[in-house]
Amino acid sequence: MISARDLAAQVRGGADAAVATRAALDSIERQRELGAFLHVDREGALAQAHALNERRRSGVPLGALAGVPVAVKDLLATRDAPTTCASKILTRDGRLETGWRAPYDATVVERLRAADAILIGKTNLDEFAMGSSNENSGFFPVHNPWDPAHAPGGSSGGSAASVAAGSSCLALGTDTGGSIRQPAAFCGVVGLKPSYGRVSRYGLVAFASSLDVIGPIANDVADAALLFDVIAGADARDSTCTTAPLVPCFNVESQVPRGLRVGIPAEYFQSGLDPQVESAVRRAAQRLEAAGASLVPISLPHTRYGVATYYLIATAEASSNLARFDGVRFGMRVEAPGSDLAQLYAKSRGNGFGREVKRRIMLGTYALSAGYYDAYYKRAQQARALIVQDFQAAFAQVDVLLTPVSPTPAFKLGEKTDDPLTMYLADVYTLPASLAGLPAISLPCGFTAGTANAPALPIGCQLIADSMQEPVLFRAAKALEGLLADLQTSLCPARAQSPLSMLTNSDVARGVGG
């Protein structure tokens, strides 16, 4: 499959922007059963491509993502497509066709347009980004492109599945507690959670405001860096967005820096970790060491509080943020003749929200209620401070940390839906970096041992760097990706049938399919 960087270079050089766009749209149509997309506008996407060709012919220089098909998680506001957050409450009557239309674009969407990307559609997700399997969508689940019986991860499962299946070259996801990294690991692609504040959240429908981050999903580290450079940077419309100078990451070196110190946290390699996952991650560590890096044993003692801390802070913030969906201002409104305002709220929210969203709202409301705030929310924030201190101490000794992404490979759809606690524990290795606001990247590091009845599934490893140290993170990730290249021998079954994945540099240059 042609890389995003090569495709953009071809289009800037004169290739027809509609070739890859048409191939991506055809791929989406052929792979509808994956459930990766909630909204696709074929005519609109092709119009974008043709307009791009006209601009180039008129002598206008094109941007960094010229002609690249990009999918956008349906948690981000788009002025020309519905934004539903995969929830019925943001529709008039429970149908996708009546989804809420934002009057503006999210900042990251503006930056995609400015870079001349082709926005091909809005991807499916766990409702309001609350989930780890993409089974909590208010409309239909997403299936893993490697094996449709398995979950793609969540909440950005639609975005990860789209890239893995060859329906888009790039995608935007959001990560509150692992929602980019875990789907990337389950689907065998690369996913970055940037530092908190490095990418503007303006236009992102909030789940947990102190944790939410927007980031790229791509087929390789270089394409992820390319998309990161486009979307990152200061934004006056988001008061939490840093004004610290942005160092471009696309051109960072891909060799292991001499003396790179890689921390191996003991708390991430304990009981509950699947042996195949542990073996793959430790093999990645060994290859880094063989290439000249030094492995440093590290302890992050407060990691054990990560799950409890996260599910108090995140649910409390969700309870506050989701109070705006009340049936009065926009979205679903359910009322009966003679009903009062309280009944309007109850019926609208009761019919509009799914089970997992209701669960988290209730947990958060309880944690914030009179008499319990100090016992739960305040203590969770204190535990969060201890987790931050653990990472600060670690990065005084090392440059990056290497860990698993998830305790297991992709699990089967339906396997954990009746056990919320087990589902929450799937994020045990991604939550601490989110609580500390650190950049972290998931990249493929191998596969499970497949059998006749159990196909091989991707395994991901996670690199974590200190706050705002994305260049360090990308340098280490590029190096590790090269060291593991010989292991990436399996081809995603869905991608093998994708018209977009079959495009080569020469196809685009010749205008094949145009």
Short mmCIF file of C-alpha atoms in Angstrom, two decimals:
data_model
loop_
_atom_site.label_atom_id
_atom_site.label_comp_id
_atom_site.label_asym_id
_atom_site.label_seq_id
_atom_site.Cartn_x
_atom_site.Cartn_y
_atom_site.Cartn_z
CA MET A 1 0.00 0.00 0.00
CA ILE A 2 1.35 3.43 -0.90
CA SER A 3 2.35 5.47 2.14
CA ALA A 4 0.65 8.77 2.93
CA ARG A 5 3.94 10.62 2.50
CA ASP A 6 4.57 9.11 -0.95
CA LEU A 7 1.00 9.69 -2.06
CA ALA A 8 1.13 13.36 -1.05
CA ALA A 9 4.43 13.79 -2.87
CA GLN A 10 2.93 12.23 -6.03
CA VAL A 11 -0.13 14.49 -5.92
CA ARG A 12 2.00 17.58 -5.34
CA GLY A 13 4.05 16.47 -8.33
CA GLY A 14 1.04 16.28 -10.66
CA ALA A 15 -0.72 12.95 -10.02
CA ASP A 16 -4.52 12.86 -10.03
CA ALA A 17 -5.76 13.31 -6.43
CA ALA A 18 -8.95 11.43 -7.26
CA VAL A 19 -7.18 8.10 -7.83
CA ALA A 20 -6.49 7.32 -4.17
CA THR A 21 -9.75 8.93 -3.09
CA ARG A 22 -11.78 6.69 -5.36
CA ALA A 23 -9.80 3.63 -4.23
CA ALA A 24 -10.44 4.49 -0.58
CA LEU A 25 -14.16 4.95 -1.16
CA ASP A 26 -14.36 1.65 -3.04
CA SER A 27 -12.53 -0.03 -0.16
CA ILE A 28 -15.03 1.33 2.35
CA GLU A 29 -17.91 0.05 0.26
CA ARG A 30 -16.40 -3.44 -0.03
CA GLN A 31 -15.71 -3.56 3.71
CA ARG A 32 -19.02 -2.26 5.01
CA GLU A 33 -19.43 -5.37 7.17
CA LEU A 34 -16.49 -4.20 9.33
CA GLY A 35 -18.67 -1.35 10.61
CA ALA A 36 -15.73 1.07 10.66
CA PHE A 37 -17.62 4.10 9.29
CA LEU A 38 -20.76 5.89 10.44
CA HIS A 39 -20.83 8.44 7.63
CA VAL A 40 -19.25 8.53 4.16
CA ASP A 41 -19.84 11.23 1.56
CA ARG A 42 -18.55 9.83 -1.73
CA GLU A 43 -19.54 12.82 -3.84
CA GLY A 44 -18.10 15.27 -1.33
CA ALA A 45 -14.78 13.43 -1.08
CA LEU A 46 -14.39 13.24 -4.86
CA ALA A 47 -15.28 16.93 -5.11
CA GLN A 48 -12.44 17.67 -2.67
CA ALA A 49 -10.03 15.70 -4.86
CA HIS A 50 -11.10 17.41 -8.09
CA ALA A 51 -10.84 20.83 -6.43
CA LEU A 52 -7.32 19.91 -5.34
CA ASN A 53 -6.37 19.05 -8.91
CA GLU A 54 -7.71 22.41 -10.09
CA ARG A 55 -5.75 24.31 -7.45
CA ARG A 56 -2.55 22.54 -8.42
CA ARG A 57 -3.13 23.25 -12.12
CA SER A 58 -3.60 26.91 -11.30
CA GLY A 59 -0.17 26.99 -9.67
CA VAL A 60 -1.16 26.92 -5.99
CA PRO A 61 1.35 24.91 -3.89
CA LEU A 62 -0.33 21.96 -2.17
CA GLY A 63 -0.01 20.94 1.46
CA ALA A 64 1.71 18.16 3.37
CA LEU A 65 -1.26 15.77 3.02
CA ALA A 66 -2.22 16.59 -0.55
CA GLY A 67 -4.67 14.00 -1.83
CA VAL A 68 -4.29 11.67 1.18
CA PRO A 69 -7.57 9.97 2.24
CA VAL A 70 -8.02 10.59 5.98
CA ALA A 71 -10.78 9.22 8.22
CA VAL A 72 -11.98 11.26 11.21
CA LYS A 73 -13.35 9.81 14.44
CA ASP A 74 -16.98 10.84 14.89
CA LEU A 75 -16.16 12.62 18.13
CA LEU A 76 -14.76 15.59 16.22
CA ALA A 77 -16.92 18.40 14.88
CA THR A 78 -17.16 18.66 11.10
CA ARG A 79 -19.24 21.32 9.36
CA ASP A 80 -20.00 19.19 6.31
CA ALA A 81 -20.85 15.85 7.97
CA PRO A 82 -22.89 14.70 10.98
CA THR A 83 -21.24 14.42 14.38
CA THR A 84 -22.98 11.81 16.51
CA CYS A 85 -20.30 10.47 18.90
CA ALA A 86 -21.89 7.10 18.03
CA SER A 87 -24.79 8.05 20.31
CA LYS A 88 -28.49 8.19 19.58
CA ILE A 89 -28.77 11.25 21.80
CA LEU A 90 -27.05 13.31 19.09
CA THR A 91 -29.68 12.34 16.53
CA ARG A 92 -33.26 13.53 16.32
CA ASP A 93 -34.83 10.09 16.19
CA GLY A 94 -32.11 7.50 16.75
CA ARG A 95 -31.07 7.26 13.08
CA LEU A 96 -27.64 8.20 11.76
CA GLU A 97 -29.29 10.17 8.96
CA THR A 98 -30.61 12.69 11.48
CA GLY A 99 -27.29 13.22 13.28
CA TRP A 100 -26.34 16.63 14.67
CA ARG A 101 -24.50 18.93 12.27
CA ALA A 102 -21.89 21.20 13.83
CA PRO A 103 -21.69 24.79 12.53
CA TYR A 104 -17.88 24.68 12.62
CA ASP A 105 -14.85 22.40 12.22
CA ALA A 106 -12.65 21.17 15.05
CA THR A 107 -9.20 22.75 14.94
CA VAL A 108 -7.61 19.47 13.86
CA VAL A 109 -10.12 19.18 11.02
CA GLU A 110 -9.30 22.74 9.93
CA ARG A 111 -5.63 21.77 9.88
CA LEU A 112 -6.34 18.66 7.81
CA ARG A 113 -8.18 20.79 5.26
CA ALA A 114 -5.35 23.35 5.25
CA ALA A 115 -2.90 20.51 4.55
CA ASP A 116 -5.10 19.42 1.60
CA ALA A 117 -6.11 16.05 3.04
CA ILE A 118 -9.21 14.36 1.60
CA LEU A 119 -11.73 13.80 4.40
CA ILE A 120 -13.46 10.59 3.38
CA GLY A 121 -15.74 9.92 6.34
CA LYS A 122 -16.49 9.75 10.06
CA THR A 123 -15.49 6.58 11.89
CA ASN A 124 -17.38 4.49 14.42
CA LEU A 125 -16.47 4.43 18.11
CA ASP A 126 -17.63 3.41 21.54
CA GLU A 127 -20.39 5.88 22.44
CA PHE A 128 -18.83 9.15 23.61
CA ALA A 129 -15.47 7.30 23.58
CA MET A 130 -16.49 5.17 26.57
CA GLY A 131 -15.25 1.65 25.94
CA SER A 132 -12.39 -0.65 25.03
CA SER A 133 -13.97 -2.85 22.37
CA ASN A 134 -16.11 -0.62 20.12
CA GLU A 135 -19.15 -2.71 21.10
CA ASN A 136 -20.67 0.27 22.92
CA SER A 137 -21.47 2.16 19.73
CA GLY A 138 -25.09 3.26 19.72
CA PHE A 139 -25.50 1.93 16.17
CA PHE A 140 -23.41 -1.18 15.43
CA PRO A 141 -20.07 -2.67 16.54
CA VAL A 142 -16.79 -2.54 14.66
CA HIS A 143 -15.08 -5.81 13.73
CA ASN A 144 -11.35 -6.44 13.75
CA PRO A 145 -10.01 -6.57 10.15
CA TRP A 146 -7.69 -9.46 11.09
CA ASP A 147 -10.60 -11.61 12.28
CA PRO A 148 -14.18 -10.24 12.35
CA ALA A 149 -14.99 -12.40 15.39
CA HIS A 150 -12.58 -10.28 17.46
CA ALA A 151 -12.84 -6.74 18.81
CA PRO A 152 -10.82 -3.97 17.15
CA GLY A 153 -10.30 -2.25 20.50
CA GLY A 154 -11.81 1.01 21.60
CA SER A 155 -12.83 3.60 21.66
CA SER A 156 -11.14 4.54 18.35
CA GLY A 157 -11.86 1.10 16.88
CA GLY A 158 -13.37 2.48 13.69
CA SER A 159 -10.32 4.64 12.97
CA ALA A 160 -7.85 1.81 13.66
CA ALA A 161 -9.89 -0.69 11.63
CA SER A 162 -10.09 1.77 8.73
CA VAL A 163 -6.31 2.10 8.50
CA ALA A 164 -5.65 -1.60 9.09
CA ALA A 165 -8.15 -2.65 6.43
CA GLY A 166 -6.81 -0.21 3.85
CA SER A 167 -9.90 2.00 3.78
CA SER A 168 -7.85 5.12 4.56
CA CYS A 169 -4.18 5.99 4.61
CA LEU A 170 -4.49 7.86 7.90
CA ALA A 171 -7.09 8.43 10.60
CA LEU A 172 -7.65 10.63 13.60
CA GLY A 173 -8.57 9.05 16.91
CA THR A 174 -8.90 10.29 20.46
CA ASP A 175 -7.25 8.86 23.55
CA THR A 176 -8.58 9.40 27.07
CA GLY A 177 -7.19 6.27 28.73
CA GLY A 178 -5.82 4.24 25.82
CA SER A 179 -8.40 4.73 23.08
CA ILE A 180 -5.82 5.24 20.31
CA ARG A 181 -3.08 2.91 21.52
CA GLN A 182 -5.15 -0.17 22.35
CA PRO A 183 -7.06 -0.25 19.01
CA ALA A 184 -3.77 0.33 17.18
CA ALA A 185 -2.28 -2.68 18.97
CA PHE A 186 -5.32 -4.88 18.31
CA CYS A 187 -5.40 -3.92 14.62
CA GLY A 188 -1.67 -4.03 13.92
CA VAL A 189 -1.13 -0.35 13.12
CA VAL A 190 0.65 2.63 14.72
CA GLY A 191 -1.19 4.95 17.10
CA LEU A 192 0.09 8.00 18.98
CA LYS A 193 -1.33 9.66 22.07
CA PRO A 194 0.41 13.06 22.11
CA SER A 195 1.26 14.96 25.29
CA TYR A 196 -1.78 16.56 26.90
CA GLY A 197 -1.98 20.09 25.50
CA ARG A 198 0.15 19.43 22.43
CA VAL A 199 -2.89 19.13 20.11
CA SER A 200 -5.90 21.44 20.35
CA ARG A 201 -9.11 19.93 21.73
CA TYR A 202 -11.31 22.68 20.24
CA GLY A 203 -14.19 20.92 18.49
CA LEU A 204 -13.68 17.63 20.33
CA VAL A 205 -16.85 16.53 22.13
CA ALA A 206 -15.53 16.15 25.66
CA PHE A 207 -15.52 12.92 27.65
CA ALA A 208 -12.95 13.73 30.38
CA SER A 209 -11.49 17.16 29.82
CA SER A 210 -8.27 16.69 31.79
CA LEU A 211 -7.45 13.49 29.90
CA ASP A 212 -8.81 13.74 26.33
CA VAL A 213 -6.17 13.95 23.57
CA ILE A 214 -6.45 13.79 19.76
CA GLY A 215 -3.83 11.83 17.84
CA PRO A 216 -2.89 10.04 14.60
CA ILE A 217 -3.35 6.42 13.53
CA ALA A 218 -1.21 5.27 10.60
CA ASN A 219 0.39 2.28 8.91
CA ASP A 220 3.88 3.21 10.04
CA VAL A 221 5.71 5.59 12.34
CA ALA A 222 6.75 8.04 9.61
CA ASP A 223 3.15 8.54 8.45
CA ALA A 224 2.05 9.00 12.08
CA ALA A 225 4.72 11.68 12.49
CA LEU A 226 3.57 13.38 9.29
CA LEU A 227 -0.01 13.60 10.55
CA PHE A 228 1.12 14.67 14.02
CA ASP A 229 3.10 17.58 12.56
CA VAL A 230 -0.03 18.73 10.72
CA ILE A 231 -2.43 18.69 13.68
CA ALA A 232 -0.16 19.74 16.57
CA GLY A 233 0.52 23.26 17.75
CA ALA A 234 -0.88 26.14 19.74
CA ASP A 235 -4.52 27.22 19.45
CA ALA A 236 -5.92 30.27 21.20
CA ARG A 237 -9.38 28.65 21.23
CA ASP A 238 -8.20 25.92 23.62
CA SER A 239 -6.90 27.28 26.92
CA THR A 240 -5.27 23.93 27.74
CA CYS A 241 -3.24 23.90 24.52
CA THR A 242 0.43 24.67 25.11
CA THR A 243 2.23 27.53 23.40
CA ALA A 244 5.58 25.73 23.73
CA PRO A 245 7.47 25.62 20.41
CA LEU A 246 6.62 22.62 18.24
CA VAL A 247 9.59 20.60 17.00
CA PRO A 248 8.67 18.77 13.75
CA CYS A 249 8.87 15.00 14.08
CA PHE A 250 8.57 13.73 10.51
CA ASN A 251 12.29 13.98 9.74
CA VAL A 252 13.71 12.65 13.02
CA GLU A 253 16.43 10.01 12.64
CA SER A 254 15.47 6.36 12.46
CA GLN A 255 18.62 4.86 14.00
CA VAL A 256 18.92 3.92 17.66
CA PRO A 257 20.64 6.93 19.27
CA ARG A 258 23.91 5.94 20.93
CA GLY A 259 23.25 5.57 24.62
CA LEU A 260 19.45 5.55 24.37
CA ARG A 261 18.22 4.57 27.82
CA VAL A 262 15.09 2.40 27.72
CA GLY A 263 13.25 1.85 30.99
CA ILE A 264 11.54 -1.49 31.63
CA PRO A 265 8.93 -0.94 34.40
CA ALA A 266 8.57 -4.01 36.62
CA GLU A 267 4.90 -3.25 37.32
CA TYR A 268 3.99 -3.76 33.65
CA PHE A 269 5.28 -7.35 33.58
CA GLN A 270 3.37 -9.07 36.35
CA SER A 271 0.55 -11.61 36.67
CA GLY A 272 -2.28 -11.19 34.19
CA LEU A 273 -0.02 -10.46 31.23
CA ASP A 274 -0.53 -12.91 28.37
CA PRO A 275 2.69 -14.92 27.82
CA GLN A 276 2.66 -14.24 24.07
CA VAL A 277 2.38 -10.50 24.67
CA GLU A 278 5.18 -10.55 27.24
CA SER A 279 7.42 -12.55 24.91
CA ALA A 280 6.86 -10.14 22.01
CA VAL A 281 7.56 -7.03 24.11
CA ARG A 282 10.67 -8.52 25.71
CA ARG A 283 11.93 -9.47 22.26
CA ALA A 284 11.52 -5.83 21.23
CA ALA A 285 13.57 -4.80 24.25
CA GLN A 286 16.30 -7.28 23.38
CA ARG A 287 16.55 -5.96 19.84
CA LEU A 288 16.90 -2.41 21.10
CA GLU A 289 19.66 -3.54 23.44
CA ALA A 290 21.44 -5.41 20.64
CA ALA A 291 21.33 -2.23 18.54
CA GLY A 292 23.09 -0.18 21.21
CA ALA A 293 20.40 0.95 23.63
CA SER A 294 20.72 0.28 27.35
CA LEU A 295 17.88 -1.42 29.23
CA VAL A 296 17.25 0.05 32.69
CA PRO A 297 14.99 -1.67 35.26
CA ILE A 298 12.47 0.88 36.53
CA SER A 299 9.80 0.88 39.21
CA LEU A 300 6.56 2.85 38.95
CA PRO A 301 5.09 1.83 42.32
CA HIS A 302 1.80 3.69 42.07
CA THR A 303 0.85 2.01 38.78
CA ARG A 304 -1.42 -0.31 40.79
CA TYR A 305 -3.70 2.64 41.53
CA GLY A 306 -4.04 3.61 37.86
CA VAL A 307 -7.31 1.84 37.05
CA ALA A 308 -9.14 3.03 40.18
CA THR A 309 -7.77 6.56 39.82
CA TYR A 310 -8.74 6.82 36.18
CA TYR A 311 -12.26 5.46 36.61
CA LEU A 312 -12.99 8.02 39.33
CA ILE A 313 -11.54 11.06 37.56
CA ALA A 314 -12.80 10.16 34.08
CA THR A 315 -16.33 9.29 35.20
CA ALA A 316 -16.57 12.42 37.35
CA GLU A 317 -15.59 14.60 34.41
CA ALA A 318 -17.93 12.66 32.12
CA SER A 319 -20.82 13.26 34.52
CA SER A 320 -20.17 16.99 34.28
CA ASN A 321 -19.50 17.14 30.54
CA LEU A 322 -22.47 15.03 29.49
CA ALA A 323 -24.94 17.09 31.54
CA ARG A 324 -25.33 19.32 28.47
CA PHE A 325 -27.14 16.53 26.59
CA ASP A 326 -30.55 17.14 28.11
CA GLY A 327 -33.03 17.07 25.22
CA VAL A 328 -33.46 20.84 25.27
CA ARG A 329 -30.76 22.44 23.15
CA PHE A 330 -29.95 19.86 20.47
CA GLY A 331 -30.22 16.18 19.67
CA MET A 332 -32.86 13.74 20.83
CA ARG A 333 -35.89 15.15 22.66
CA VAL A 334 -38.37 12.72 24.22
CA GLU A 335 -41.41 14.12 25.99
CA ALA A 336 -44.98 13.12 26.68
CA PRO A 337 -47.99 15.43 26.87
CA GLY A 338 -48.14 17.01 30.31
CA SER A 339 -44.61 15.98 31.30
CA ASP A 340 -42.51 18.43 33.30
CA LEU A 341 -38.87 19.43 32.76
CA ALA A 342 -37.48 16.68 34.98
CA GLN A 343 -39.41 14.07 33.00
CA LEU A 344 -38.12 15.56 29.73
CA TYR A 345 -34.54 15.23 30.99
CA ALA A 346 -35.10 11.69 32.23
CA LYS A 347 -36.82 10.42 29.09
CA SER A 348 -34.42 12.10 26.67
CA ARG A 349 -31.31 10.92 28.50
CA GLY A 350 -32.79 7.52 29.26
CA ASN A 351 -33.59 6.86 25.60
CA GLY A 352 -30.56 8.61 24.11
CA PHE A 353 -27.68 7.23 26.16
CA GLY A 354 -26.47 3.62 26.01
CA ARG A 355 -25.83 1.37 28.98
CA GLU A 356 -22.09 2.04 29.37
CA VAL A 357 -22.52 5.81 29.17
CA LYS A 358 -25.25 5.68 31.82
CA ARG A 359 -23.02 3.53 34.01
CA ARG A 360 -20.17 6.02 33.86
CA ILE A 361 -22.41 9.04 34.40
CA MET A 362 -23.82 7.41 37.54
CA LEU A 363 -20.38 6.46 38.84
CA GLY A 364 -19.11 9.99 38.28
CA THR A 365 -22.16 11.66 39.78
CA TYR A 366 -21.79 9.51 42.89
CA ALA A 367 -18.09 10.36 43.21
CA LEU A 368 -18.89 14.09 43.04
CA SER A 369 -21.91 14.01 45.34
CA ALA A 370 -22.03 15.74 48.72
CA GLY A 371 -20.20 13.74 51.36
CA TYR A 372 -18.25 11.65 48.85
CA TYR A 373 -16.20 14.23 46.93
CA ASP A 374 -13.27 14.16 49.35
CA ALA A 375 -13.41 10.40 49.77
CA TYR A 376 -13.32 9.65 46.05
CA TYR A 377 -12.59 12.43 43.55
CA LYS A 378 -10.15 14.35 45.75
CA ARG A 379 -8.25 11.20 46.74
CA ALA A 380 -8.12 10.12 43.10
CA GLN A 381 -6.46 13.42 42.21
CA GLN A 382 -3.94 12.85 45.00
CA ALA A 383 -3.19 9.39 43.63
CA ARG A 384 -2.81 10.93 40.18
CA ALA A 385 -0.14 13.26 41.57
CA LEU A 386 1.78 10.23 42.88
CA ILE A 387 1.61 8.56 39.46
CA VAL A 388 2.99 11.75 37.90
CA GLN A 389 5.84 11.75 40.42
CA ASP A 390 6.68 8.14 39.56
CA PHE A 391 7.11 9.07 35.91
CA GLN A 392 9.16 12.16 36.77
CA ALA A 393 11.55 10.01 38.78
CA ALA A 394 11.75 7.46 35.95
CA PHE A 395 12.58 10.05 33.29
CA ALA A 396 15.43 11.33 35.42
CA GLN A 397 17.02 7.95 34.67
CA VAL A 398 15.79 7.00 31.16
CA ASP A 399 14.75 8.53 27.83
CA VAL A 400 11.75 6.29 27.08
CA LEU A 401 9.83 3.45 28.69
CA LEU A 402 8.95 0.22 26.86
CA THR A 403 5.81 -1.63 27.97
CA PRO A 404 2.95 -3.77 26.67
CA VAL A 405 -0.10 -1.91 25.35
CA SER A 406 -2.72 -4.38 26.54
CA PRO A 407 -2.52 -7.48 28.78
CA THR A 408 -3.89 -9.62 25.94
CA PRO A 409 -4.20 -9.63 22.16
CA ALA A 410 -7.60 -8.74 20.70
CA PHE A 411 -10.37 -10.58 22.53
CA LYS A 412 -13.54 -11.92 20.95
CA LEU A 413 -16.57 -9.71 20.50
CA GLY A 414 -18.98 -10.33 23.36
CA GLU A 415 -16.30 -11.87 25.56
CA LYS A 416 -16.19 -9.04 28.12
CA THR A 417 -19.45 -7.14 27.62
CA ASP A 418 -21.12 -8.64 30.71
CA ASP A 419 -18.11 -7.96 32.95
CA PRO A 420 -17.34 -4.21 32.97
CA LEU A 421 -14.48 -4.56 35.46
CA THR A 422 -12.64 -7.04 33.26
CA MET A 423 -13.15 -4.68 30.32
CA TYR A 424 -11.76 -1.77 32.34
CA LEU A 425 -8.68 -3.81 33.25
CA ALA A 426 -7.85 -4.10 29.54
CA ASP A 427 -6.53 -0.51 29.81
CA VAL A 428 -4.24 -1.15 32.79
CA TYR A 429 -1.03 -0.40 30.82
CA THR A 430 -2.30 2.67 28.97
CA LEU A 431 -4.05 4.54 31.80
CA PRO A 432 -0.96 5.71 33.76
CA ALA A 433 0.52 7.68 30.83
CA SER A 434 -2.89 9.29 30.28
CA LEU A 435 -3.16 10.33 33.91
CA ALA A 436 0.32 11.86 33.70
CA GLY A 437 -0.37 13.60 30.36
CA LEU A 438 2.60 11.91 28.67
CA PRO A 439 3.11 11.08 24.98
CA ALA A 440 2.91 7.37 24.19
CA ILE A 441 2.93 5.39 20.97
CA SER A 442 1.76 1.89 20.11
CA LEU A 443 3.48 0.01 17.31
CA PRO A 444 3.31 -3.60 16.11
CA CYS A 445 5.86 -5.99 17.61
CA GLY A 446 4.67 -9.42 16.47
CA PHE A 447 1.78 -11.83 16.25
CA THR A 448 0.14 -14.53 18.28
CA ALA A 449 0.64 -18.14 17.24
CA GLY A 450 -2.23 -18.81 14.89
CA THR A 451 -3.95 -22.15 14.46
CA ALA A 452 -6.56 -23.54 12.09
CA ASN A 453 -9.31 -22.32 14.43
CA ALA A 454 -7.57 -19.22 15.80
CA PRO A 455 -5.94 -16.88 13.27
CA ALA A 456 -2.76 -15.03 14.18
CA LEU A 457 -3.51 -11.63 15.71
CA PRO A 458 -1.27 -8.56 16.04
CA ILE A 459 0.56 -7.70 19.26
CA GLY A 460 1.57 -4.13 20.07
CA CYS A 461 4.21 -2.61 22.30
CA GLN A 462 4.14 0.86 23.86
CA LEU A 463 6.85 3.49 24.12
CA ILE A 464 6.31 6.35 26.59
CA ALA A 465 8.35 9.59 26.76
CA ASP A 466 8.42 12.60 29.05
CA SER A 467 5.92 15.41 28.53
CA MET A 468 6.33 17.32 25.24
CA GLN A 469 9.13 14.98 24.17
CA GLU A 470 7.45 13.70 21.01
CA PRO A 471 10.70 14.04 18.99
CA VAL A 472 12.43 11.65 21.43
CA LEU A 473 9.46 9.29 21.24
CA PHE A 474 9.34 9.26 17.44
CA ARG A 475 13.09 8.72 17.19
CA ALA A 476 12.88 5.66 19.42
CA ALA A 477 9.72 4.41 17.67
CA LYS A 478 11.26 4.71 14.19
CA ALA A 479 14.32 2.83 15.36
CA LEU A 480 12.29 0.06 16.99
CA GLU A 481 10.03 -0.24 13.95
CA GLY A 482 13.08 -0.89 11.79
CA LEU A 483 14.43 -3.48 14.20
CA LEU A 484 11.11 -5.36 14.12
CA ALA A 485 10.49 -5.10 10.37
CA ASP A 486 11.23 -8.77 9.72
CA LEU A 487 8.36 -9.79 12.02
CA GLN A 488 5.66 -7.96 10.06
CA THR A 489 5.13 -10.75 7.55
CA SER A 490 1.39 -11.39 7.90
CA LEU A 491 -1.08 -9.47 5.74
CA CYS A 492 -4.37 -8.29 7.18
CA PRO A 493 -7.08 -10.32 5.36
CA ALA A 494 -9.33 -7.29 4.90
CA ARG A 495 -6.48 -5.22 3.47
CA ALA A 496 -5.69 -7.91 0.92
CA GLN A 497 -9.04 -7.12 -0.73
CA SER A 498 -8.73 -3.34 -0.51
CA PRO A 499 -8.42 -1.31 -3.75
CA LEU A 500 -6.53 1.38 -1.81
CA SER A 501 -4.01 -1.11 -0.43
CA MET A 502 -3.30 -2.33 -3.97
CA LEU A 503 -2.25 1.12 -5.19
CA THR A 504 1.46 1.61 -5.76
CA ASN A 505 3.54 4.70 -6.46
CA SER A 506 3.52 3.91 -10.17
CA ASP A 507 -0.26 3.36 -10.18
CA VAL A 508 -0.83 6.83 -8.75
CA ALA A 509 1.68 8.38 -11.11
CA ARG A 510 -0.05 6.80 -14.12
CA GLY A 511 -3.52 7.69 -12.85
CA VAL A 512 -4.66 4.06 -12.62
CA GLY A 513 -8.34 4.01 -11.68
CA GLY A 514 -8.69 7.72 -12.41
#
